[in-house]
Coordinates of N, CA and C in Angstrom, one line a residue:
X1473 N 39.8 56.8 11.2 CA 39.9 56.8 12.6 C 38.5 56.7 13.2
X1474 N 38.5 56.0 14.2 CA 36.9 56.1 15.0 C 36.8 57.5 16.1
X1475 N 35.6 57.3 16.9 CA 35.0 58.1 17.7 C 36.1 58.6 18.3
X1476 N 37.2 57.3 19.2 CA 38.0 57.6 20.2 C 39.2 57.8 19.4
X1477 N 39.3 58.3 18.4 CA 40.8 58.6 17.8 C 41.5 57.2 17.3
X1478 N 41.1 56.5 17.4 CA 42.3 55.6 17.3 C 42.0 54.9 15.8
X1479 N 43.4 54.3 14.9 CA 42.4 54.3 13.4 C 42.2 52.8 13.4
X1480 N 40.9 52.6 12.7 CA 40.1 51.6 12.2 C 39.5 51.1 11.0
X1481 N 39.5 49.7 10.6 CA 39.1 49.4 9.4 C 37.6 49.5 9.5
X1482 N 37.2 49.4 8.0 CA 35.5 49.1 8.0 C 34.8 50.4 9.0
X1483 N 35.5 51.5 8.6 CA 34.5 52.9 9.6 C 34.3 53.6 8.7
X1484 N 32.3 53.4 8.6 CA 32.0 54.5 7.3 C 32.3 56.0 7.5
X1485 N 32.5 56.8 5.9 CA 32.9 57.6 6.3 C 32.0 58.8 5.1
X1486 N 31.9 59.8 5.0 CA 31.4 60.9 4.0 C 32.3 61.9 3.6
X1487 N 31.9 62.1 2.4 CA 33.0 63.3 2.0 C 32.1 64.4 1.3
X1488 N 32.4 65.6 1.5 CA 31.8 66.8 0.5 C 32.8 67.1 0.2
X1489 N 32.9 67.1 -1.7 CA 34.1 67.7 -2.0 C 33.1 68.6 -3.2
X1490 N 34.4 70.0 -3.5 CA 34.1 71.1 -4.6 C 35.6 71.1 -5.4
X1491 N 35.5 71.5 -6.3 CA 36.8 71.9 -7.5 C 37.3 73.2 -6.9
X1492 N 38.4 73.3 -6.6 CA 38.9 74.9 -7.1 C 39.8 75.2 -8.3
X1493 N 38.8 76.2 -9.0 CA 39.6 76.2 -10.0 C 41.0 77.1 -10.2
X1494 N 41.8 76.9 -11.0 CA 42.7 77.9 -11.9 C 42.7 79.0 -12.5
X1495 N 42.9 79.5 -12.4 CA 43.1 81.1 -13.3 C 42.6 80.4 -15.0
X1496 N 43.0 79.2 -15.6 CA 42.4 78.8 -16.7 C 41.1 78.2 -16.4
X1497 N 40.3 78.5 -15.5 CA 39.4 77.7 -15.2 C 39.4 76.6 -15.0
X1498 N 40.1 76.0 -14.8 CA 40.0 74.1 -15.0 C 40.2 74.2 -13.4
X1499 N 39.8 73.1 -13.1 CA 40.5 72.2 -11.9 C 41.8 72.2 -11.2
X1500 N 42.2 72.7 -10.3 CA 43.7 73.1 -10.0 C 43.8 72.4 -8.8
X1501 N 42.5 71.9 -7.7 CA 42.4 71.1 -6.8 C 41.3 71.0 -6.3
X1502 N 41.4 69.8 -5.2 CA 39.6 69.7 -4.6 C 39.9 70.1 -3.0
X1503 N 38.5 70.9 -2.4 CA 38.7 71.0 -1.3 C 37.5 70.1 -0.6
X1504 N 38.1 69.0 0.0 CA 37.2 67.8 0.2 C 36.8 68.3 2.1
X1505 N 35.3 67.7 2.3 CA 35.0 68.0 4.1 C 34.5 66.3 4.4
X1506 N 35.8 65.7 5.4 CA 35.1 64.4 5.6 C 33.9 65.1 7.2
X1507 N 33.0 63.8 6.8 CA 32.0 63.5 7.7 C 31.4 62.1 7.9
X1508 N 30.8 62.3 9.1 CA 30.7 61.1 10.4 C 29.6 60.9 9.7
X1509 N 28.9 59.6 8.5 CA 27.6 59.5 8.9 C 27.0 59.1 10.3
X1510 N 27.5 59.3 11.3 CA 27.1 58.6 12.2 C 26.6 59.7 13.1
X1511 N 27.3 60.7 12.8 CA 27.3 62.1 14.0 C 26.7 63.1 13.2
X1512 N 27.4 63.7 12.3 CA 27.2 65.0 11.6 C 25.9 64.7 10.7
X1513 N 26.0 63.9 9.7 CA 24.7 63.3 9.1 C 23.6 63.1 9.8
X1514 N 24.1 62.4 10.7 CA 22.5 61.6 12.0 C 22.0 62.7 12.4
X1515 N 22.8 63.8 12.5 CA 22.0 64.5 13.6 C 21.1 65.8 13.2
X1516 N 21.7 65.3 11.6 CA 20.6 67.0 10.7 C 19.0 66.0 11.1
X1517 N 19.1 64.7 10.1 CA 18.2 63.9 10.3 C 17.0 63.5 11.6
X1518 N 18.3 63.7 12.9 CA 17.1 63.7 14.5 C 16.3 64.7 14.6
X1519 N 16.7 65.8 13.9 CA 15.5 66.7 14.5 C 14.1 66.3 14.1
X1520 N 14.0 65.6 13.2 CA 12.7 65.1 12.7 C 12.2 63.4 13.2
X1521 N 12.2 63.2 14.6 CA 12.2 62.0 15.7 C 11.5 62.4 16.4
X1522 N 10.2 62.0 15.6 CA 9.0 62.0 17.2 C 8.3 61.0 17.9
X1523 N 8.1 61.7 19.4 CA 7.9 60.5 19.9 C 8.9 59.8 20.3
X1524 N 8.7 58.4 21.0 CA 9.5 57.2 21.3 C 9.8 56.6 20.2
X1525 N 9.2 56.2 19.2 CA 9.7 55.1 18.6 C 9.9 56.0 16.8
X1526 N 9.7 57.4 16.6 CA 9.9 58.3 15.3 C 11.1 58.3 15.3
X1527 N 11.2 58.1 13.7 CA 13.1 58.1 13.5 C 13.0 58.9 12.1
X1528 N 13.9 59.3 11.7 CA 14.2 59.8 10.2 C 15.5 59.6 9.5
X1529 N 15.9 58.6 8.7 CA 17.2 58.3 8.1 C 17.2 58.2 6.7
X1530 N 18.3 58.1 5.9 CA 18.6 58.1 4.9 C 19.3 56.9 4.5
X1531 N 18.7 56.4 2.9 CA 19.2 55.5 2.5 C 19.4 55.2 1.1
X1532 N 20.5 54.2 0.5 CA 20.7 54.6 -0.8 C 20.1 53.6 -1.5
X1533 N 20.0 53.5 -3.4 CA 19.3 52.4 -4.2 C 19.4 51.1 -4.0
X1534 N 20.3 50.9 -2.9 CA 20.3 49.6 -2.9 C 19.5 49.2 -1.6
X1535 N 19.0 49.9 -1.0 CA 18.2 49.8 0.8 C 19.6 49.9 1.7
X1536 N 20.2 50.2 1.9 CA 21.2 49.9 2.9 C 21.2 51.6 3.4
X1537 N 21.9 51.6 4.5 CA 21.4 52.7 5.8 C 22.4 53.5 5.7
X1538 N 22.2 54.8 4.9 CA 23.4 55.7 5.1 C 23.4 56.6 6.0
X1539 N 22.5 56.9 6.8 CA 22.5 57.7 8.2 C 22.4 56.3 9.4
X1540 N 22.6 57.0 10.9 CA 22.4 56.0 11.8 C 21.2 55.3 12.5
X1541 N 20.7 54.5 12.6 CA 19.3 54.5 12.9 C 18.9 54.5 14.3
X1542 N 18.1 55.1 14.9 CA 17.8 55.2 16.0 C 17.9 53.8 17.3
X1543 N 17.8 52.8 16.4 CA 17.7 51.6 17.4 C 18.9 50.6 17.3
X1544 N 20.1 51.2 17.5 CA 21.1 50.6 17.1 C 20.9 49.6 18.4
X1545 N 21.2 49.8 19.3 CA 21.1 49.4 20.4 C 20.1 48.1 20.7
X1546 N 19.0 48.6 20.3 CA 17.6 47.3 20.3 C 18.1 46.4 19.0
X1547 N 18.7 46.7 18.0 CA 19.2 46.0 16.6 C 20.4 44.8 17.0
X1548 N 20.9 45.4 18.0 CA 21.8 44.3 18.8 C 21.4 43.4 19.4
X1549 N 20.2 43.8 20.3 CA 19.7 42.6 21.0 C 18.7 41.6 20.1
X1550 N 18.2 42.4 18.8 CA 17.6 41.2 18.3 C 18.6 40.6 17.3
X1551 N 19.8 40.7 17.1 CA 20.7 40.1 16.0 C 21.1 40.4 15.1
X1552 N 20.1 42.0 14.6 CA 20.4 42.5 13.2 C 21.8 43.5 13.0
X1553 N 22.4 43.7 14.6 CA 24.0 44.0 14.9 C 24.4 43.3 15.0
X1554 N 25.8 43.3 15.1 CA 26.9 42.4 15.9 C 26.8 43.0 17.3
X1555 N 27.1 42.5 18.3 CA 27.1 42.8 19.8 C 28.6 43.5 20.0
X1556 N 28.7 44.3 19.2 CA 30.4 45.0 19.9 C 30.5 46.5 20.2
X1557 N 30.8 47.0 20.4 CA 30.6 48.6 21.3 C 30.6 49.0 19.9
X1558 N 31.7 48.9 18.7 CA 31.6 50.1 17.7 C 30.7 49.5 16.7
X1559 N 30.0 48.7 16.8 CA 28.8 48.2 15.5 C 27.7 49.0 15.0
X1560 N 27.3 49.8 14.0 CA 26.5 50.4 13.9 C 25.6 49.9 12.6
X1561 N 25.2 50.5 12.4 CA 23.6 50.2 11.1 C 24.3 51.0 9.9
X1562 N 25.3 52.2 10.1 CA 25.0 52.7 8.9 C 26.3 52.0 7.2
X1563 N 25.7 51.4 6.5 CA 26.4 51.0 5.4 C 26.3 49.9 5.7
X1564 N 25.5 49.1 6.6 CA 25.5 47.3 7.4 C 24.5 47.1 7.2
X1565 N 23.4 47.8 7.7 CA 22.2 47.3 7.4 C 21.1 47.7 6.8
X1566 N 20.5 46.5 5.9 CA 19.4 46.5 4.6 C 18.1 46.9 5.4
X1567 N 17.4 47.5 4.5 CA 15.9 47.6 4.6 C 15.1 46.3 4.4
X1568 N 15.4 45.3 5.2 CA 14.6 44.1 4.9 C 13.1 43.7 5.8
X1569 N 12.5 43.0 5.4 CA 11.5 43.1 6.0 C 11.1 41.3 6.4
X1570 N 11.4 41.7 7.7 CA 11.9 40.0 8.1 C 10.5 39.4 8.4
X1571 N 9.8 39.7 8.2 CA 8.0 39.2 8.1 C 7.8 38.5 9.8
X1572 N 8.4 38.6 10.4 CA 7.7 38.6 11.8 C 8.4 40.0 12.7
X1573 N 7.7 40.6 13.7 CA 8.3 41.5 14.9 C 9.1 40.4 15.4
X1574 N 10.9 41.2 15.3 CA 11.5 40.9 15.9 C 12.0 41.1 17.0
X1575 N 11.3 42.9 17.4 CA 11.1 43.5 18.5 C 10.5 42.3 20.0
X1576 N 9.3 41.9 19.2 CA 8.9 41.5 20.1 C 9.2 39.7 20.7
X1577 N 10.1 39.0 19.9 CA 10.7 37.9 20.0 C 10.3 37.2 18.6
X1578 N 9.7 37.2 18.0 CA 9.6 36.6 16.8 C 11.1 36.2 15.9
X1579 N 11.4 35.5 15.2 CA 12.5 35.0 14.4 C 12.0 34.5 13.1
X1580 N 12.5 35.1 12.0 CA 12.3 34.8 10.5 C 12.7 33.5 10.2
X1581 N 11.7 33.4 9.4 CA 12.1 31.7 8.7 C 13.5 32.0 7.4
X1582 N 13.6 33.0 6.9 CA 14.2 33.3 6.0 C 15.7 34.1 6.1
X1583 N 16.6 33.9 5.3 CA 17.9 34.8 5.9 C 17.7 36.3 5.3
X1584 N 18.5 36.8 6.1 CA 18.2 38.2 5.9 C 18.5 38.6 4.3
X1585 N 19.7 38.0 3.6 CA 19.7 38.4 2.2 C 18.8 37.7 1.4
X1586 N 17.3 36.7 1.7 CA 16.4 36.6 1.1 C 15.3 37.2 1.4
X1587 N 15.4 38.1 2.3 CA 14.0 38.6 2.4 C 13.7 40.0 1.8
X1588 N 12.5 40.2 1.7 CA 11.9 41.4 0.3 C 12.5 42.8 1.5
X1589 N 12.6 43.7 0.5 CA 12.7 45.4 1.1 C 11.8 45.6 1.7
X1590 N 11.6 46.5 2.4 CA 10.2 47.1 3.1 C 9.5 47.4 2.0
X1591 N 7.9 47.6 2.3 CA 7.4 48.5 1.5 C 7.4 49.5 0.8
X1592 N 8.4 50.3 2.3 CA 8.8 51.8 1.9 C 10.1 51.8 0.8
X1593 N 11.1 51.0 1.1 CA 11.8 50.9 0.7 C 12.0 50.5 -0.8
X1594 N 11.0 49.7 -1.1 CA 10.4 48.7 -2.3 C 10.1 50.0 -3.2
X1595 N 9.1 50.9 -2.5 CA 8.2 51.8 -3.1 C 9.6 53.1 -3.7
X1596 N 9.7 53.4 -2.6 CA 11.1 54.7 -2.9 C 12.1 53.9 -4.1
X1597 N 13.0 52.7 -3.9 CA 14.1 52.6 -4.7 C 13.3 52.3 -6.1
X1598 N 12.0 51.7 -6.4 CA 11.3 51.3 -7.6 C 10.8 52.2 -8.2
X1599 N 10.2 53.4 -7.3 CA 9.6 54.2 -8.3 C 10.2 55.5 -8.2
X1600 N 10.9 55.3 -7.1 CA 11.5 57.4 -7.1 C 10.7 58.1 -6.5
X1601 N 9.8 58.3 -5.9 CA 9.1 59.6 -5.4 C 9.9 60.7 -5.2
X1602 N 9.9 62.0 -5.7 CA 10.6 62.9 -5.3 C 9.6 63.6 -4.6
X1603 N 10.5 64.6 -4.3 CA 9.9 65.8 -3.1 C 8.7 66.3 -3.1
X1604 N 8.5 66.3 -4.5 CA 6.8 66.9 -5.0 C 5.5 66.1 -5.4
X1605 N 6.5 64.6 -5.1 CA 5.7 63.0 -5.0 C 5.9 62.4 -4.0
X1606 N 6.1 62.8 -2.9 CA 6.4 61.2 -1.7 C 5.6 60.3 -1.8
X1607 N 6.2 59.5 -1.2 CA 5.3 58.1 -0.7 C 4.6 58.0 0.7
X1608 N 3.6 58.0 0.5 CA 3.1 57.7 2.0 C 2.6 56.2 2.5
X1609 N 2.3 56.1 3.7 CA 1.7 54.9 3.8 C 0.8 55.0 5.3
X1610 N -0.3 55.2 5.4 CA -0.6 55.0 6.9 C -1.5 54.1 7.5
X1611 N -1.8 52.8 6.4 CA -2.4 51.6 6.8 C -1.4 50.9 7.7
X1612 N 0.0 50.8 7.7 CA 0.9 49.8 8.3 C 1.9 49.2 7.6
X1613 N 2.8 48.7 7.7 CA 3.9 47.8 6.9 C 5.0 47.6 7.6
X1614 N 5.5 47.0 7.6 CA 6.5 46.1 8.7 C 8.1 46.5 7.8
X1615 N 8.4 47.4 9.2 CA 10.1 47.7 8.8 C 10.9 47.3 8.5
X1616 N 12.0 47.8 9.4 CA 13.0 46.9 8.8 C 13.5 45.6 10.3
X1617 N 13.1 45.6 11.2 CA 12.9 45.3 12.7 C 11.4 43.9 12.1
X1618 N 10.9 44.4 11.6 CA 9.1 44.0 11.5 C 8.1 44.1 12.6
X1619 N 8.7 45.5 13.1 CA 7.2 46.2 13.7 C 6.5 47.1 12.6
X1620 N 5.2 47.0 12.7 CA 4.0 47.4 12.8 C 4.2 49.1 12.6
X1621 N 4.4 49.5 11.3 CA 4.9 51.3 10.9 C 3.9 51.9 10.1
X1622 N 4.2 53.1 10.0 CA 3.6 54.2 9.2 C 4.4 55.1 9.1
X1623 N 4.5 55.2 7.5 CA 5.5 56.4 7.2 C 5.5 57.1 5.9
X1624 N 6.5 58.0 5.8 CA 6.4 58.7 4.6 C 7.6 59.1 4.0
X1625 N 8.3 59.4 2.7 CA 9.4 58.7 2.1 C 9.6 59.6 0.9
X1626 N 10.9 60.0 0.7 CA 10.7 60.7 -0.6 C 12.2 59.9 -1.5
X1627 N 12.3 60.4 -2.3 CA 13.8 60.1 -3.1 C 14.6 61.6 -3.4
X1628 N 15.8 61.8 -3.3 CA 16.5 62.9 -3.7 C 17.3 62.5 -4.8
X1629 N 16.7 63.0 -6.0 CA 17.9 62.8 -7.4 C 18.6 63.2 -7.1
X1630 N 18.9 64.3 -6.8 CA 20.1 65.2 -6.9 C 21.6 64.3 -6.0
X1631 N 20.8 63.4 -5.2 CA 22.1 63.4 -4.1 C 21.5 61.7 -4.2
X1632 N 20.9 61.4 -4.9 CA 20.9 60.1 -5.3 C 20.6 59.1 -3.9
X1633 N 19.6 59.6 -3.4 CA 19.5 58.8 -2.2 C 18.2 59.0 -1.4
X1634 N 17.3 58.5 -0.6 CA 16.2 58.2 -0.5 C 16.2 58.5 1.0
X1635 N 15.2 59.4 1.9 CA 15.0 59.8 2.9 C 13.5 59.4 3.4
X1636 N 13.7 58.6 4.5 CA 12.0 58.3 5.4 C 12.0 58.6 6.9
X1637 N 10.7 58.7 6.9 CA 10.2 58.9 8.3 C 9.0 58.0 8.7
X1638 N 9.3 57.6 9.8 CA 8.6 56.5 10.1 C 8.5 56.3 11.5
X1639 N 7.0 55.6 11.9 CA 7.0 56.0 13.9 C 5.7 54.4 13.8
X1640 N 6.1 53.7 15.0 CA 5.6 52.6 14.8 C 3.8 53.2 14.9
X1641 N 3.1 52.2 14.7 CA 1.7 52.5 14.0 C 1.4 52.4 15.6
X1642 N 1.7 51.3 16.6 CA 1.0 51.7 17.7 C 1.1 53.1 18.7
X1643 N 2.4 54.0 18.3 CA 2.1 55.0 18.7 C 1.7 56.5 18.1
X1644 N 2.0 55.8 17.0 CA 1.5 56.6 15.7 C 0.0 56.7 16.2
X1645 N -0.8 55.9 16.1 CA -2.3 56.1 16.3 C -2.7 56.2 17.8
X1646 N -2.3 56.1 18.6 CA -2.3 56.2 20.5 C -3.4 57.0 20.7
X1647 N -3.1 58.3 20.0 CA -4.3 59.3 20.4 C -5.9 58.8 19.7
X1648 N -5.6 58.6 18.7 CA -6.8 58.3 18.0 C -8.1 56.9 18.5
X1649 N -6.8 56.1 19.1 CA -7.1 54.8 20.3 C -8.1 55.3 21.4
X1650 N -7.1 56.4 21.8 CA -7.5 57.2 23.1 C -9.4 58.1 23.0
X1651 N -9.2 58.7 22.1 CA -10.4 59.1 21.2 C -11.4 58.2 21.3
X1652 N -10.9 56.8 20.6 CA -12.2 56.1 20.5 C -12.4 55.3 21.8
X1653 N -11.6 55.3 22.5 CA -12.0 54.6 23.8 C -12.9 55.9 24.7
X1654 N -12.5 57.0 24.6 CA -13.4 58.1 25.2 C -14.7 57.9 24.5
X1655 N -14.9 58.1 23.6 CA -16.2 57.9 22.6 C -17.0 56.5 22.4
X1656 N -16.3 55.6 22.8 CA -17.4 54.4 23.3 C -18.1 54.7 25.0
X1657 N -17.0 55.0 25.9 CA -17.1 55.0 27.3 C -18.7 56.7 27.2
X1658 N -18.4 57.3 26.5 CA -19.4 58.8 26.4 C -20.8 57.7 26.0
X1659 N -20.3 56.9 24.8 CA -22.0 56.5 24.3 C -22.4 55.5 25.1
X1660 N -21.4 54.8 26.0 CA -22.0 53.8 27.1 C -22.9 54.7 27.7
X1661 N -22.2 55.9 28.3 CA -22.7 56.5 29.5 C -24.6 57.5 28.8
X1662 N -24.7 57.9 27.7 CA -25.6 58.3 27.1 C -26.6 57.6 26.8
X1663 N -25.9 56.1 26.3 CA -27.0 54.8 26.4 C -27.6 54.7 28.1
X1664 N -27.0 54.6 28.7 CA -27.0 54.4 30.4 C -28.2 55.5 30.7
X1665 N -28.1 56.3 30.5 CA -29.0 57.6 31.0 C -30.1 57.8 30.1
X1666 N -30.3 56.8 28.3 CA -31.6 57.0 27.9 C -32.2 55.9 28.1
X1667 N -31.9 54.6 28.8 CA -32.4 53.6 29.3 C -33.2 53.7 30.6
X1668 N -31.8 54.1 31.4 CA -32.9 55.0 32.3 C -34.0 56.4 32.2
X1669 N -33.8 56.8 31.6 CA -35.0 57.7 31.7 C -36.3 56.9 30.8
X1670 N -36.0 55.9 30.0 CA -37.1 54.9 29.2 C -38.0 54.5 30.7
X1671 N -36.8 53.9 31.8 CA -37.6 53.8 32.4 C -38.0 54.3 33.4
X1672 N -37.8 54.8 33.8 CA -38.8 55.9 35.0 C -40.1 56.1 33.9
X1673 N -39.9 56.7 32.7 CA -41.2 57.1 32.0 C -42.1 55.7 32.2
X1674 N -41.7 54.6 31.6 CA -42.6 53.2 31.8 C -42.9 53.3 32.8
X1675 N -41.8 53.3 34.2 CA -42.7 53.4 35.8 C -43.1 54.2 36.2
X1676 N -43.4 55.5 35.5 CA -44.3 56.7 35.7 C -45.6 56.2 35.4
X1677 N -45.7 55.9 34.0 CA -46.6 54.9 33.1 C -47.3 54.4 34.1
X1678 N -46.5 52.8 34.5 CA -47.4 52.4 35.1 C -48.1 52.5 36.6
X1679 N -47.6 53.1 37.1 CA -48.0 54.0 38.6 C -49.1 54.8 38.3
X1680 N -49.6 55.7 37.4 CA -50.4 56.2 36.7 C -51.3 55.2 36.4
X1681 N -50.9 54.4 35.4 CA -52.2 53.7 35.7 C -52.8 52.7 36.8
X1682 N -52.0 52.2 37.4 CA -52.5 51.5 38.7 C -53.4 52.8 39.5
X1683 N -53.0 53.7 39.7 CA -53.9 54.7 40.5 C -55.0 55.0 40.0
X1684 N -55.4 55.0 38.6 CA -56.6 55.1 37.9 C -57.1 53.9 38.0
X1685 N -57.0 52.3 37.8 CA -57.3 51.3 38.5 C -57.9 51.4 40.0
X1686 N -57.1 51.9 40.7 CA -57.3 51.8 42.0 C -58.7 53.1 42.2
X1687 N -58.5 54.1 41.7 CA -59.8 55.0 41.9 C -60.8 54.0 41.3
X1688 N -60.8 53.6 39.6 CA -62.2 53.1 39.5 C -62.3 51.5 40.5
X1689 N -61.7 51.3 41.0 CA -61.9 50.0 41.8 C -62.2 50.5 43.3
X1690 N -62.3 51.9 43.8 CA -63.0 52.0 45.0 C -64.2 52.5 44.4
X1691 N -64.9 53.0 43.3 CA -65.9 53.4 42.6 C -66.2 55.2 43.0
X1692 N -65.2 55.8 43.2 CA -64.8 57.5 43.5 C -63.9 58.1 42.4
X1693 N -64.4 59.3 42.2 CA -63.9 60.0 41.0 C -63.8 61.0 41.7
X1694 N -62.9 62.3 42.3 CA -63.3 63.4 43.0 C -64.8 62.9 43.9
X1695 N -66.0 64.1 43.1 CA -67.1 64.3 43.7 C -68.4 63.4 43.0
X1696 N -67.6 62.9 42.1 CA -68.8 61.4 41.6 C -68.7 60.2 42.2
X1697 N -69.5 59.5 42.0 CA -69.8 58.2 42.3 C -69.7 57.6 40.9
X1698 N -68.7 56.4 40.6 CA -68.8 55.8 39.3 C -69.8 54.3 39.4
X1699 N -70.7 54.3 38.5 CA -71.5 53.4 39.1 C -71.4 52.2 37.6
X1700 N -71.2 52.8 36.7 CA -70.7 51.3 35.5 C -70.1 51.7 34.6
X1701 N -69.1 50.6 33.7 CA -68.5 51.0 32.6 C -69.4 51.3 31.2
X1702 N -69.5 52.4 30.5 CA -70.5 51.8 29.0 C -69.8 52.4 28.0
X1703 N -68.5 52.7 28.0 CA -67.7 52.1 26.8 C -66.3 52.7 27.2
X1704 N -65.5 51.8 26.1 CA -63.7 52.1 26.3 C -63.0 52.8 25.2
X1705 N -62.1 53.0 25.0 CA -61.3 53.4 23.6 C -59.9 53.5 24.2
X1706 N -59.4 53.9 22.4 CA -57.6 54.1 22.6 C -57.2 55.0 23.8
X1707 N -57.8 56.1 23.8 CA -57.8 57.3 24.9 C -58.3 57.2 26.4
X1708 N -59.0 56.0 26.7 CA -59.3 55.8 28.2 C -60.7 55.0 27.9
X1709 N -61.4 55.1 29.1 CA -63.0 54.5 29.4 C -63.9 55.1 30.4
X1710 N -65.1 54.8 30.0 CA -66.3 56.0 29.7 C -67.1 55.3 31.0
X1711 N -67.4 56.1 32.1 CA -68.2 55.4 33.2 C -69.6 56.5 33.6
X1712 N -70.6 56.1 33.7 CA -71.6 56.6 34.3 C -71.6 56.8 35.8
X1713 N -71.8 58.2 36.4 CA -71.4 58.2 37.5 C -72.5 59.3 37.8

């Protein structure tokens, strides 16, 4: 059955089941708990969504989405949904990596079942990272959308299924942007204030010496009379007065 009760084909679905046993110990029945990946699953997963564009979902060995992904909605408008109220990501769609942003209008030369896994995706189902090995990545690598990410990724043996976290790189790094744009505008303004003070010293400099010019050029020192030059050096020049 879906959301609104009513029953439907192709609606993924979860089960937790345990054994109860018999008095001979064996198996006597299962007590099964269905769940919503869509609701109950999704939403252990949201707490760990930061930011606008941070998501965290789970996915099995083959890349395909067994939690919901945050952008179901934007997944529709670029094509990677069907356009119908009950369409979702989870068990539909692959971790592919369509080598342009599609976010931003770009369109792949390639069909979606030929294009490579994500990075993350490539990295987690190929090598396994578990819990005490994740995978990280915080140079960039293009999702499953092909925006511009950074994330980090583990694999769960036990439950046979692979968990990431991932927030696009432009607002992943925003602050650190922010940082460096403060710290050029500081060293503009530092540069600005040792330039100026370079010069005032030069036009202190040279006012200084124009006024020593101008005294030996009226021939008055204080209470001497300078009457000729008879010698110069690094340090000034030597007059008889």
């Amino acid at each position: 059955a879906g959301e609104d009760g009513e029953l439907r084909v192709s609606v993924p679905v979860m089960f937790v089941a345990a054994p109860v046993p018999g008095s001979d110990g064996k198996p006597m029945a299962i007590v099964a708990l269905r769940i919503d990946p869509g609701n109950e699953f999704t939403d252990i997963l949201t707490v760990a969504q930061p930011g606008n564009t941070g998501e965290t979902y789970a996915f099995d060995s083959r890349g395909v989405f067994l939690s919901q992904s945050r952008f179901d909605e934007q997944l529709k408008r670029i094509a990677l949904l069907p356009d119908h109220p009950h369409a979702r990501s989870v068990l539909s769609l692959e971790l592919r990596n369509p080598g342009v942003d599609m976010v931003a209008g770009g369109r792949p030369e390639k069909l979606r079942s030929d294009q490579p896994l994500t990075a993350m995706a490539a990295d987690a189902i190929g090598h396994k990272p578990g819990i005490e090995q994740p995978g990280v990545n915080v140079e960039g690598y293009l999702d499953y959308r092909g925006v511009d990410t950074v994330g980090a990724w583990a694999w769960l043996p036990e439950y046979d299924f692979g968990i990431a976290t991932e927030m696009d790189k432009a607002e992943a790094f925003r602050p650190v942007f922010v940082l460096r744009n403060v710290f050029w505008v500081l060293f503009g303004m530092l540069s600005l204030v040792a330039l100026l003070l370079l010069g005032l010293t030069l036009f202190a400099g040279r006012l200084e010496r124009r006024m020593r010019e101008a005294v030996v050029a009226a021939g008055q020192l204080g209470q001497y009379a300078l009457e000729a030059k008879i010698g110069e050096g690094g340090m000034g020049s030597v007059y008889r007065a």
